[in-house]
Short mmCIF file of C-alpha atoms and ligand atoms in Angstrom, two decimals:
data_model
loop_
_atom_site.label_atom_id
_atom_site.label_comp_id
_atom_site.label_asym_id
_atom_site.label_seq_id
_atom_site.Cartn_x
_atom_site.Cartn_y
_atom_site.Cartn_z
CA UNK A 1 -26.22 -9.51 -77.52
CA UNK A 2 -23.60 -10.35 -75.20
CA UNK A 3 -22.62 -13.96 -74.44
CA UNK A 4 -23.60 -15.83 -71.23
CA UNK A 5 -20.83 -15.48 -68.57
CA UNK A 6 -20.52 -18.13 -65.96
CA UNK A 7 -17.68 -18.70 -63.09
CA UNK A 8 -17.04 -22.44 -61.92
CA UNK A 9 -15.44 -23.19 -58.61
CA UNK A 10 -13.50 -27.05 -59.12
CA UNK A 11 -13.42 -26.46 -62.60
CA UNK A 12 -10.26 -28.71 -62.01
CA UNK A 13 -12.30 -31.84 -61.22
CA UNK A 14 -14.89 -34.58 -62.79
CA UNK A 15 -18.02 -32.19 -62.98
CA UNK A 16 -15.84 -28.93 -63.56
CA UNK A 17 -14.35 -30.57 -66.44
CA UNK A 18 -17.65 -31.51 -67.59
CA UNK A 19 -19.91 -28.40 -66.99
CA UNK A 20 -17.13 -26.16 -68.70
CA UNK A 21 -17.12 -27.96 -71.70
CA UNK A 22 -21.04 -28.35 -72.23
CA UNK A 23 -21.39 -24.34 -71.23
CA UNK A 24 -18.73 -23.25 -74.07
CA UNK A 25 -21.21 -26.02 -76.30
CA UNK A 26 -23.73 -23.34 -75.20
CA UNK A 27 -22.20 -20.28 -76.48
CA UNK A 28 -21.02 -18.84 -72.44
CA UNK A 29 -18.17 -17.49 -72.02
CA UNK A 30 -16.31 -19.67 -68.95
CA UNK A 31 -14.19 -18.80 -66.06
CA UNK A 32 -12.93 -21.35 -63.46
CA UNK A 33 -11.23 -20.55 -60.37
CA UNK A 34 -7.80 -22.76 -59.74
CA UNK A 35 -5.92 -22.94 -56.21
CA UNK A 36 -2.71 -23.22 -55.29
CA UNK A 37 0.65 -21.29 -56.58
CA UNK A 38 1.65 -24.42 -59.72
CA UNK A 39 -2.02 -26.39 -59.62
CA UNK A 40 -0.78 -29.79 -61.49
CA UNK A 41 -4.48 -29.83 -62.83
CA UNK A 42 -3.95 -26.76 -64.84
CA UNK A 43 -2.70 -28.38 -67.55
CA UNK A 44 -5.53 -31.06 -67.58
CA UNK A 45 -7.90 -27.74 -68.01
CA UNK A 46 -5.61 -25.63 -70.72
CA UNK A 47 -5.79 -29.27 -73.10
CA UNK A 48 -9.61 -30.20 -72.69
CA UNK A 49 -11.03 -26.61 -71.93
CA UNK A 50 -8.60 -23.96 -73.62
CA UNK A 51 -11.61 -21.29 -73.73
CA UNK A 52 -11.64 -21.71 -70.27
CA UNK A 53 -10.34 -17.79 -68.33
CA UNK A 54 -8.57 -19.17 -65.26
CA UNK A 55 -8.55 -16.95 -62.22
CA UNK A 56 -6.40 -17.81 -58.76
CA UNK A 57 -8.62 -18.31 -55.83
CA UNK A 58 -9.23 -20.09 -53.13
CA UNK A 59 -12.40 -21.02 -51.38
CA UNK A 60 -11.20 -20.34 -47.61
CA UNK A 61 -10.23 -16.70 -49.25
CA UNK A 62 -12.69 -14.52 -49.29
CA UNK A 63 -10.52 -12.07 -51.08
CA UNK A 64 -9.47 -13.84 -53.68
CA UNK A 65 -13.11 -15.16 -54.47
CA UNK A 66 -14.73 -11.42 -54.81
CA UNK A 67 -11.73 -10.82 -56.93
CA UNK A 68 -12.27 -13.52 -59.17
CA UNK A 69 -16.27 -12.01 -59.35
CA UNK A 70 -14.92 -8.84 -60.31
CA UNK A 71 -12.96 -9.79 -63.21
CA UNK A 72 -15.32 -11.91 -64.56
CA UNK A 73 -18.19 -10.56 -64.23
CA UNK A 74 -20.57 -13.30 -64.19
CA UNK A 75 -24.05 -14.30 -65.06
CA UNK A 76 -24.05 -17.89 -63.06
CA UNK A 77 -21.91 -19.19 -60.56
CA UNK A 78 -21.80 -23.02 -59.71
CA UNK A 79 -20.21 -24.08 -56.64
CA UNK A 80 -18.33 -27.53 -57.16
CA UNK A 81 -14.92 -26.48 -55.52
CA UNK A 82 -14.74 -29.32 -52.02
CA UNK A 83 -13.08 -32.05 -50.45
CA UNK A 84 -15.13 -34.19 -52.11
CA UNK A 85 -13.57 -37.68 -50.59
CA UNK A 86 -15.46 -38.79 -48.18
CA UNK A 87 -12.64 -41.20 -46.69
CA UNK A 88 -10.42 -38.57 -46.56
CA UNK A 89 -12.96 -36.41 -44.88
CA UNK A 90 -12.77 -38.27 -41.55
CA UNK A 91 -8.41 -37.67 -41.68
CA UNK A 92 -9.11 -34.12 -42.39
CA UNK A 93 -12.54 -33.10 -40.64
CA UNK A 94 -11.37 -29.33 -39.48
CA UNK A 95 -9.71 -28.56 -43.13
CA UNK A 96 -13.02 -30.21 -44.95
CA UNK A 97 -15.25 -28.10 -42.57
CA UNK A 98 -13.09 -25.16 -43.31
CA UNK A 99 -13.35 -25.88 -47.55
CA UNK A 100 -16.78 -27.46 -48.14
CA UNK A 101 -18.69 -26.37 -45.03
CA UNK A 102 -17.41 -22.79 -44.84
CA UNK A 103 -16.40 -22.26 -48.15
CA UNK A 104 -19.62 -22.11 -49.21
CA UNK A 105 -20.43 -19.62 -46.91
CA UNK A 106 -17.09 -17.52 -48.25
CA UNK A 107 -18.37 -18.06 -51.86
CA UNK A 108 -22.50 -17.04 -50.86
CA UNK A 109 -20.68 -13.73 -48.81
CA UNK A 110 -18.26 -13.00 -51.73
CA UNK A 111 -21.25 -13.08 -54.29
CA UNK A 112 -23.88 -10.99 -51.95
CA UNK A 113 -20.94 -8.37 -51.49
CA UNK A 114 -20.52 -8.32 -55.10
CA UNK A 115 -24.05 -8.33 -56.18
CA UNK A 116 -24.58 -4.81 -54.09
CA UNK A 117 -28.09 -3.96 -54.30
CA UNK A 118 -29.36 -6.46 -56.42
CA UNK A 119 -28.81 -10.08 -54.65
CA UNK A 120 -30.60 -11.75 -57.40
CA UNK A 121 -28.31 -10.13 -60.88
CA UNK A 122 -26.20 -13.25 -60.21
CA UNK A 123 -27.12 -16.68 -60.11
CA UNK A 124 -26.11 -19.61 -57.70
CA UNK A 125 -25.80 -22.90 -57.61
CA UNK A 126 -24.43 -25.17 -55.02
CA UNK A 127 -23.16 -28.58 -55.28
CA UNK A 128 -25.35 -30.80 -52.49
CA UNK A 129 -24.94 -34.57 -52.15
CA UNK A 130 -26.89 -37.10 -51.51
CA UNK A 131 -24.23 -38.17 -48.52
CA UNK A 132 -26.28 -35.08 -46.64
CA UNK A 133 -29.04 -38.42 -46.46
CA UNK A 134 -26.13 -40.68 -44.87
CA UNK A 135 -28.63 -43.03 -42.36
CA UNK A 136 -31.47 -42.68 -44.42
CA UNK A 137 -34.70 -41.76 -42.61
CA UNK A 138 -36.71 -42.51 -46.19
CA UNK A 139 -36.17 -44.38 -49.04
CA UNK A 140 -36.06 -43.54 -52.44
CA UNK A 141 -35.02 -39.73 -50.75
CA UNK A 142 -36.39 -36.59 -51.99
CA UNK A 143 -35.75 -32.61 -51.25
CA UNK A 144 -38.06 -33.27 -48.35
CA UNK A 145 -36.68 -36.26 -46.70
CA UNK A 146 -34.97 -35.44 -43.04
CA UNK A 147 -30.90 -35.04 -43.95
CA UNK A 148 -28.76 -37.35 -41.28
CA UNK A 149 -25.19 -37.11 -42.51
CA UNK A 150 -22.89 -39.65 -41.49
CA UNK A 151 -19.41 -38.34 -42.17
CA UNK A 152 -17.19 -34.70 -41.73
CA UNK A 153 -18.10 -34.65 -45.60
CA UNK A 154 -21.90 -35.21 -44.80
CA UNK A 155 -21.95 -32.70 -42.51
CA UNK A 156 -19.90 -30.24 -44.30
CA UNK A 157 -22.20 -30.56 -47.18
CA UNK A 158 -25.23 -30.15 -44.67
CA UNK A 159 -24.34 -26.80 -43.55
CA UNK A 160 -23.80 -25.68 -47.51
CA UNK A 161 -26.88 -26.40 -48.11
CA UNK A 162 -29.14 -24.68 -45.40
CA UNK A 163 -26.66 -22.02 -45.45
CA UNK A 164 -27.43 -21.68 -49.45
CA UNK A 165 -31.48 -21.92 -48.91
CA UNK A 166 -30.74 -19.35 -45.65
CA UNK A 167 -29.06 -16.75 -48.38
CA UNK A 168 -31.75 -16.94 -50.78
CA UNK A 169 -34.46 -16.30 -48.28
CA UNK A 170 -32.26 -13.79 -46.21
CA UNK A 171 -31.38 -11.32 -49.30
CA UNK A 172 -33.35 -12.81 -52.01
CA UNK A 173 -30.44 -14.35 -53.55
CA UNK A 174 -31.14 -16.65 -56.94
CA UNK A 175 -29.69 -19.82 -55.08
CA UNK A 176 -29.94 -22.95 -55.98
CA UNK A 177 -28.91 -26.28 -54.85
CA UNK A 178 -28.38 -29.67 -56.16
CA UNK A 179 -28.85 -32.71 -54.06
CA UNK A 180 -26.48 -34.92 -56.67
CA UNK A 181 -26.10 -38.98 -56.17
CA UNK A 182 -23.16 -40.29 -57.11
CA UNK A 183 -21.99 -39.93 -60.47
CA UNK A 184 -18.72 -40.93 -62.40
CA UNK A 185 -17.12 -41.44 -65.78
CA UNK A 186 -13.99 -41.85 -67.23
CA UNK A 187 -12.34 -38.47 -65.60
CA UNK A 188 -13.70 -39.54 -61.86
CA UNK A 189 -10.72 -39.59 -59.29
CA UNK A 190 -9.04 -42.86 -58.72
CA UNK A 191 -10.09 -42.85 -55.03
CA UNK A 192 -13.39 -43.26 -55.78
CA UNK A 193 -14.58 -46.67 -55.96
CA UNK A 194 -16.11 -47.25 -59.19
CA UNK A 195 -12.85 -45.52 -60.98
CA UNK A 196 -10.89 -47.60 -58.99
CA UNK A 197 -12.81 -50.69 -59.52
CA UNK A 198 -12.44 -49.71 -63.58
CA UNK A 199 -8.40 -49.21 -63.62
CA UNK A 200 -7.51 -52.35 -61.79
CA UNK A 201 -10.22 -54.07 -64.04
CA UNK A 202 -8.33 -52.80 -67.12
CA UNK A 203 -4.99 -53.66 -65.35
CA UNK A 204 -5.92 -57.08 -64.48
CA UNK A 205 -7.08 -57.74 -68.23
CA UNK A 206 -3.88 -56.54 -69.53
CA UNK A 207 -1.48 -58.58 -67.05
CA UNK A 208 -0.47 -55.22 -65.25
CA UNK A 209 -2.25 -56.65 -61.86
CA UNK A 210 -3.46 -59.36 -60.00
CA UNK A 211 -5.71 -57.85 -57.60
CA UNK A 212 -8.12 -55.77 -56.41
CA UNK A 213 -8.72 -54.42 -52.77
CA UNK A 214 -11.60 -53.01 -51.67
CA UNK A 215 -13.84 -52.20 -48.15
CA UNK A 216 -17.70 -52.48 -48.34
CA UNK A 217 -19.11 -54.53 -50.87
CA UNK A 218 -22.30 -54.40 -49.73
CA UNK A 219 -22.85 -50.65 -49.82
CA UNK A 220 -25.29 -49.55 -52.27
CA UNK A 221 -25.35 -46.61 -54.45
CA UNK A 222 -27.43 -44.66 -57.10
CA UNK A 223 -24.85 -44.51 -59.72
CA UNK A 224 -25.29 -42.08 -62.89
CA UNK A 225 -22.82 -40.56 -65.57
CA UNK A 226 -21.61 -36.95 -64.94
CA UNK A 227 -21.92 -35.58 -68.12
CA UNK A 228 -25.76 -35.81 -67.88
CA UNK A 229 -25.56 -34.62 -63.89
CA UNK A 230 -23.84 -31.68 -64.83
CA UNK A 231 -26.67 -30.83 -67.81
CA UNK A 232 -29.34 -30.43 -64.49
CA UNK A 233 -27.36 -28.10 -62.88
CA UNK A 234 -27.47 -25.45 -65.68
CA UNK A 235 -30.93 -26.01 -66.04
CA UNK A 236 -31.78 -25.45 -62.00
CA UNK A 237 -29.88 -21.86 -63.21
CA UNK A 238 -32.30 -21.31 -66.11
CA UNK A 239 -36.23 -21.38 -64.26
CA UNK A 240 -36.92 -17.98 -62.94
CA UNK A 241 -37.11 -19.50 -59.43
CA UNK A 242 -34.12 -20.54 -57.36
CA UNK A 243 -35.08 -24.45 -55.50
CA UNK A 244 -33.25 -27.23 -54.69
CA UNK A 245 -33.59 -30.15 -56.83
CA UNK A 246 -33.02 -34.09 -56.31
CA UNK A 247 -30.80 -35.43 -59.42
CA UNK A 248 -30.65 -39.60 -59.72
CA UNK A 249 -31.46 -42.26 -61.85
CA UNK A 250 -33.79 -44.34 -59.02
CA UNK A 251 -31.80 -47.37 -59.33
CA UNK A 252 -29.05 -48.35 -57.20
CA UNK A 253 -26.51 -51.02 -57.05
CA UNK A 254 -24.05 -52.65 -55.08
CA UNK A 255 -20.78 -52.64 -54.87
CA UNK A 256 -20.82 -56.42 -55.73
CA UNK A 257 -22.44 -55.40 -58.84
CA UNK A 258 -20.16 -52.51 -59.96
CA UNK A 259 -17.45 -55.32 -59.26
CA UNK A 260 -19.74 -58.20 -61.24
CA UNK A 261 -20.06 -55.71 -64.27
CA UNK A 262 -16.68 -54.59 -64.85
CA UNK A 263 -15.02 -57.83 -65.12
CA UNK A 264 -17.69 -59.32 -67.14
CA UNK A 265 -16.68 -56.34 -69.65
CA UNK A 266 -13.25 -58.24 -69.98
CA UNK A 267 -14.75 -61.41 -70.06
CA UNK A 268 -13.74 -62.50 -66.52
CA UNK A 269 -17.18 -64.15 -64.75
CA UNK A 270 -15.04 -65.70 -61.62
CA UNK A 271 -14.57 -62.13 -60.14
CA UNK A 272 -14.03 -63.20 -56.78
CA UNK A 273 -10.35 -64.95 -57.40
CA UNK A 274 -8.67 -61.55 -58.11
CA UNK A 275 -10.83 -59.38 -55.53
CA UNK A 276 -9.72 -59.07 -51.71
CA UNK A 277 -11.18 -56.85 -49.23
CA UNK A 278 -9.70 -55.26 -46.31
CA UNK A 279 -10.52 -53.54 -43.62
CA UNK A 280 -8.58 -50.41 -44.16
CA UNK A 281 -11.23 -49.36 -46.70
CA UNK A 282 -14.07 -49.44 -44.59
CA UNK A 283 -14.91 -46.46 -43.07
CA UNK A 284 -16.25 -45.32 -39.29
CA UNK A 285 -20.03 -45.06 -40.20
CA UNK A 286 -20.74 -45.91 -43.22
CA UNK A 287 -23.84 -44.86 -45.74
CA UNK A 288 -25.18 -48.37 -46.29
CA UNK A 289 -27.67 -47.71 -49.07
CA UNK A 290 -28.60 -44.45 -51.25
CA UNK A 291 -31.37 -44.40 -53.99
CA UNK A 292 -33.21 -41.00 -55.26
CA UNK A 293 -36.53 -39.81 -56.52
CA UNK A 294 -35.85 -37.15 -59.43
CA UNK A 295 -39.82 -36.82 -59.42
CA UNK A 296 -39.31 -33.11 -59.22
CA UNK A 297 -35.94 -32.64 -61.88
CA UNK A 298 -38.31 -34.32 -64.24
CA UNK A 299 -41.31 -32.08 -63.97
CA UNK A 300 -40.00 -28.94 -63.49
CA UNK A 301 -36.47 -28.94 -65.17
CA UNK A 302 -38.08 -32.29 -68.13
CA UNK A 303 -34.28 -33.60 -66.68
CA UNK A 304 -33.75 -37.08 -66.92
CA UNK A 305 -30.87 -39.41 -67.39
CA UNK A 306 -29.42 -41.10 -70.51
CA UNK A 307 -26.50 -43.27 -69.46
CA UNK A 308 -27.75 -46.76 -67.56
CA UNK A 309 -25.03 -48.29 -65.23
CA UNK A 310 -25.05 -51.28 -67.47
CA UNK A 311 -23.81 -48.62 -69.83
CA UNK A 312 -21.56 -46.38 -67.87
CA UNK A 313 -19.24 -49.08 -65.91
CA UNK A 314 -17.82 -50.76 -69.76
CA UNK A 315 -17.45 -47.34 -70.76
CA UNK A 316 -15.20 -46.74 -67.66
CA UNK A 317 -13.07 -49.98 -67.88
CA UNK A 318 -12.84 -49.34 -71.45
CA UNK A 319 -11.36 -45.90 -71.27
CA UNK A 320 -9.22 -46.80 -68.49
CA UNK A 321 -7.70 -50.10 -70.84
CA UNK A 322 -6.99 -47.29 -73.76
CA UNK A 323 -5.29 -44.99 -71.24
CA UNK A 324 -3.29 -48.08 -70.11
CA UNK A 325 -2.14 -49.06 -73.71
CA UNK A 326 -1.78 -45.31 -74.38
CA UNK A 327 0.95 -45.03 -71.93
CA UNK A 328 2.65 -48.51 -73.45
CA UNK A 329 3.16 -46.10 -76.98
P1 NAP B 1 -13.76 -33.50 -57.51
O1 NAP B 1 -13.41 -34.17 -58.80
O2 NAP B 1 -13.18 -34.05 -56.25
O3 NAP B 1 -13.36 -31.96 -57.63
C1 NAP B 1 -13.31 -31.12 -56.51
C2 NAP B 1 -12.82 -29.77 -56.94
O4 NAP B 1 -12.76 -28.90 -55.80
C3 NAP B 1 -11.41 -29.77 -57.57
O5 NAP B 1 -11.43 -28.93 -58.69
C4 NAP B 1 -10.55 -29.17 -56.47
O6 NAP B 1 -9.42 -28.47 -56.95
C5 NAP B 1 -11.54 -28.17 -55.87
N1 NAP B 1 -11.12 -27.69 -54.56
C6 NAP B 1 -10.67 -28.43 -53.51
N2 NAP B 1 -10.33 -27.62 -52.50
C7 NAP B 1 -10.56 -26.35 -52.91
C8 NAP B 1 -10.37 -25.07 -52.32
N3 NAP B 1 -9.89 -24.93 -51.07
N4 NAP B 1 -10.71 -23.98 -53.04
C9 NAP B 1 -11.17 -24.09 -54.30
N5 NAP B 1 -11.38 -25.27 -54.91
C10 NAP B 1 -11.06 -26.38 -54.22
O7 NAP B 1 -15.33 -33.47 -57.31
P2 NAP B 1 -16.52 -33.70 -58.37
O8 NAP B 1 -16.85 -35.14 -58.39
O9 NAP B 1 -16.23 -32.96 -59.62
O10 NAP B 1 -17.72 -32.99 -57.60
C11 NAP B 1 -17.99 -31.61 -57.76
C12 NAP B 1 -18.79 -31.13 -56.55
O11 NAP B 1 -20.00 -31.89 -56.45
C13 NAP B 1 -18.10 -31.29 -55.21
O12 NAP B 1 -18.50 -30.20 -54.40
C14 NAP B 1 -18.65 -32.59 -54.65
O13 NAP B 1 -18.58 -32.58 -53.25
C15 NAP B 1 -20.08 -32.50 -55.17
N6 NAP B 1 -20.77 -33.77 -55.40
C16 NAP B 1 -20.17 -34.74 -56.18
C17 NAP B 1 -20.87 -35.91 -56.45
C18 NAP B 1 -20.28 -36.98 -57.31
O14 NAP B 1 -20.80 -38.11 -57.29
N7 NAP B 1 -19.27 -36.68 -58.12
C19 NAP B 1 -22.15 -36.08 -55.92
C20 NAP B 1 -22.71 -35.07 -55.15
C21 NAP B 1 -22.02 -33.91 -54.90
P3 NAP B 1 -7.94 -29.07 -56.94
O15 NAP B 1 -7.76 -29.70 -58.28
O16 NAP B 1 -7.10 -27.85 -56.78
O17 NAP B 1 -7.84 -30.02 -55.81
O1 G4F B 2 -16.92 -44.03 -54.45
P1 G4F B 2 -17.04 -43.61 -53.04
O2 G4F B 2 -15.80 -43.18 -52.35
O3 G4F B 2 -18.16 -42.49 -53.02
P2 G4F B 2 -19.13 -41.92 -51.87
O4 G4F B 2 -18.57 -42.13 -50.53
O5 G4F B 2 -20.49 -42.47 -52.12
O6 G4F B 2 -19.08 -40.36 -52.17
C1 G4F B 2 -19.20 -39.85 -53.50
O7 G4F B 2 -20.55 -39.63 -53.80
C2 G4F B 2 -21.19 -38.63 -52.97
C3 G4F B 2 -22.65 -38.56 -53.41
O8 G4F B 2 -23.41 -39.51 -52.70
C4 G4F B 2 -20.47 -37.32 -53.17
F1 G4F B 2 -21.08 -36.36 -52.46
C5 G4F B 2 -19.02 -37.47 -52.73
O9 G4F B 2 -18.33 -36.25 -52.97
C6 G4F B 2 -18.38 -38.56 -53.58
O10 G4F B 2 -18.32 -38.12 -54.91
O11 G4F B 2 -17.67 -44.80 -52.17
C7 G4F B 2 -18.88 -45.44 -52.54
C8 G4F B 2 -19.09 -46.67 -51.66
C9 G4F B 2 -18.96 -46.42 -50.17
O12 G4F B 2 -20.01 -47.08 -49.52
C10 G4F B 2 -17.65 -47.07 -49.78
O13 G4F B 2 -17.59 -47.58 -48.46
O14 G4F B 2 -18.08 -47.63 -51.99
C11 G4F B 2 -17.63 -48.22 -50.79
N1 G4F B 2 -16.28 -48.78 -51.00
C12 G4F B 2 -15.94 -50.09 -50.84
N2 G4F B 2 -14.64 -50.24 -51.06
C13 G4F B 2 -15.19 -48.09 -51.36
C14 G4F B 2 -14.14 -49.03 -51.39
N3 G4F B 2 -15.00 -46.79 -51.65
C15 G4F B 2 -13.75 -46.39 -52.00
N4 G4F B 2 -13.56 -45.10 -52.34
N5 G4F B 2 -12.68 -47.28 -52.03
C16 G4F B 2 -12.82 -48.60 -51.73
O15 G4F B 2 -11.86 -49.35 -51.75
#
């Protein structure tokens, strides 16, 4: 028998990184689709991933996508190519529309062209977020609770997702869509605030900084690890029926408490001396609080998580204070 095939837009980033590595684990064969003419990520991918087939393409091209289908040929596709920053989302609303609103549509069009006359052959999955809740209308939030985004990204990721649920019912599509909380680890960007909070952390404990600046504190967040995140994805891509699935822990936290945690890793209990917060890091609306119920990942996919947050912040200050002393050698 054949292996698996599978093709991963963002394999570039966190949860690409992540979902390639468990699916070679698995015995697939994995393509990713990269952008851009000399992508400084590529190299990133060729070390951790070097199974990984990379194919040029570009979500806003709907050419380049059907060519990446057609040479290679796969089984599963999962979605996780976006602007994923929210921030950034409200400096760059038309290009984030154009990426992780559209996009999706160019990726569902390039897959139904390719599939011909049977929609279903390939499977889909779609990379939701919980930001889609943004002023929440119910709390914890579920796959039923009424989506009020509160950003360019929130919205971007709203139309995604109906357009996702529209292609499965339209042509029968096997489409499936993850409503993800937040979730981090070592590889999460630096603009995101627990990664940040966990590099100047491990730069303040090593003398390389002083301080920490930061926007909300307040905000609150369901915060899990990626590498189990990315687990529930293949399994939405495994039942025989495509649905959209809620993926948390059910706890959240502030940012306080990120903040509180990491230091205490170091030993440092009187945070507040070293952390400053500005304005320039608060953003137009905000999401003030996000918490899920992954009632229905547990009973129909038996998903559930296995890092805590008391777990996965020291594991992210501790990796970032090795990658500090790495570079000293
Ligand atoms: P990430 O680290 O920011 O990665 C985003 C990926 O999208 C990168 O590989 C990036 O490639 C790629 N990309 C950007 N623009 C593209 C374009 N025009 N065409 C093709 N690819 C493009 O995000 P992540 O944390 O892994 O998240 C993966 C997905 O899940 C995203 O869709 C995100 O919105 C969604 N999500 C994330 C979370 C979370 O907490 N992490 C929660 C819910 C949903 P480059 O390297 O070339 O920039
Ligand atoms: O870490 P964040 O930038 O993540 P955010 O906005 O929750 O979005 C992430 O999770 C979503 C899932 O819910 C994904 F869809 C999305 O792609 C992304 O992965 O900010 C978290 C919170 C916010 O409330 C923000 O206002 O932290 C607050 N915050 C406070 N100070 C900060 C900062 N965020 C950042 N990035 N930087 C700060 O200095």
């Amino acid at each position: 028998m054949s292996r698996p095939r599978a093709l991963i837009t963002g394999i570039t980033g966190q949860d690409g990184l992540y979902l390639a590595e468990s699916l070679i684990a698995k015995g697939y064969d994995v393509h990713g689709v990269i952008r851009g003419q000399n992508n400084p990520r590529r190299e990133l991918v060729e070390e951790l991933v070097p199974d990984v087939h990379l194919h040029n393409g570009d979500l806003t091209d709907l050419s380049s996508l059907l060519r990446a289908l057609r040479d290679s040929e796969p089984d599963e596709v999962y979605n996780l190519g976006a602007i994923s920053f929210v921030a950034y989302s409200w400096e760059n609303a038309a290009l984030t529309t154009d990426v992780t609103a559209k996009g999706v549509l160019t990726m569902l069009e390039a897959l139904r062209l390719h599939s011909g006359d049977d929609p279903g052959r390939v499977r889909f999955y779609q990379a939701s977020s919980s930001e889609m809740f943004g002023k929440v209308q119910e709390t914890p939030q579920r796959e039923s609770t009424l989506l009020w985004p509160r950003s360019p990204y929130g919205v971007s990721k709203v139309f995604g997702h109906h357009m996702t649920i529209n292609y499965r019912e339209s042509y029968g599509m096997h489409a499936s869509s993850g409503i993800l909380f937040n979730h981090e680890s070592p590889r999460r960007g630096e603009e995101f605030v627990t990664r940040k909070v966990s590099k100047a952390v491990a730069a303040i404990h090593l003398g390389l900084a002083d301080e920490l600046v930061l926007g909300n504190l307040d905000a609150r967040r369901d915060w899990g690890f990626a590498g189990d995140y990315v687990e529930a994805m293949w399994l939405m891509l495994q039942q025989d029926e495509p649905d959209d699935y809620v993926i948390a822990t059910g706890i959240s936290h502030s940012i306080r408490d990120l903040v509180r945690l990491a230091f205490a890793h170091v030993g440092i209990e009187d945070w507040p001396r070293y952390v400053r917060e500005d304005e320039r890091f608060r953003r137009p609306a905000e999401v003030d609080t996000l918490v899920g119920d992954a009632a229905k990942a547990r009973r129909v996919l038996g998903w559930q998580p296995t890092v805590s947050f008391e777990e996965l912040v020291p594991m992210m200050v501790q990796a970032d204070i090795e990658a500090l002393k790495a570079g000293w050698r």
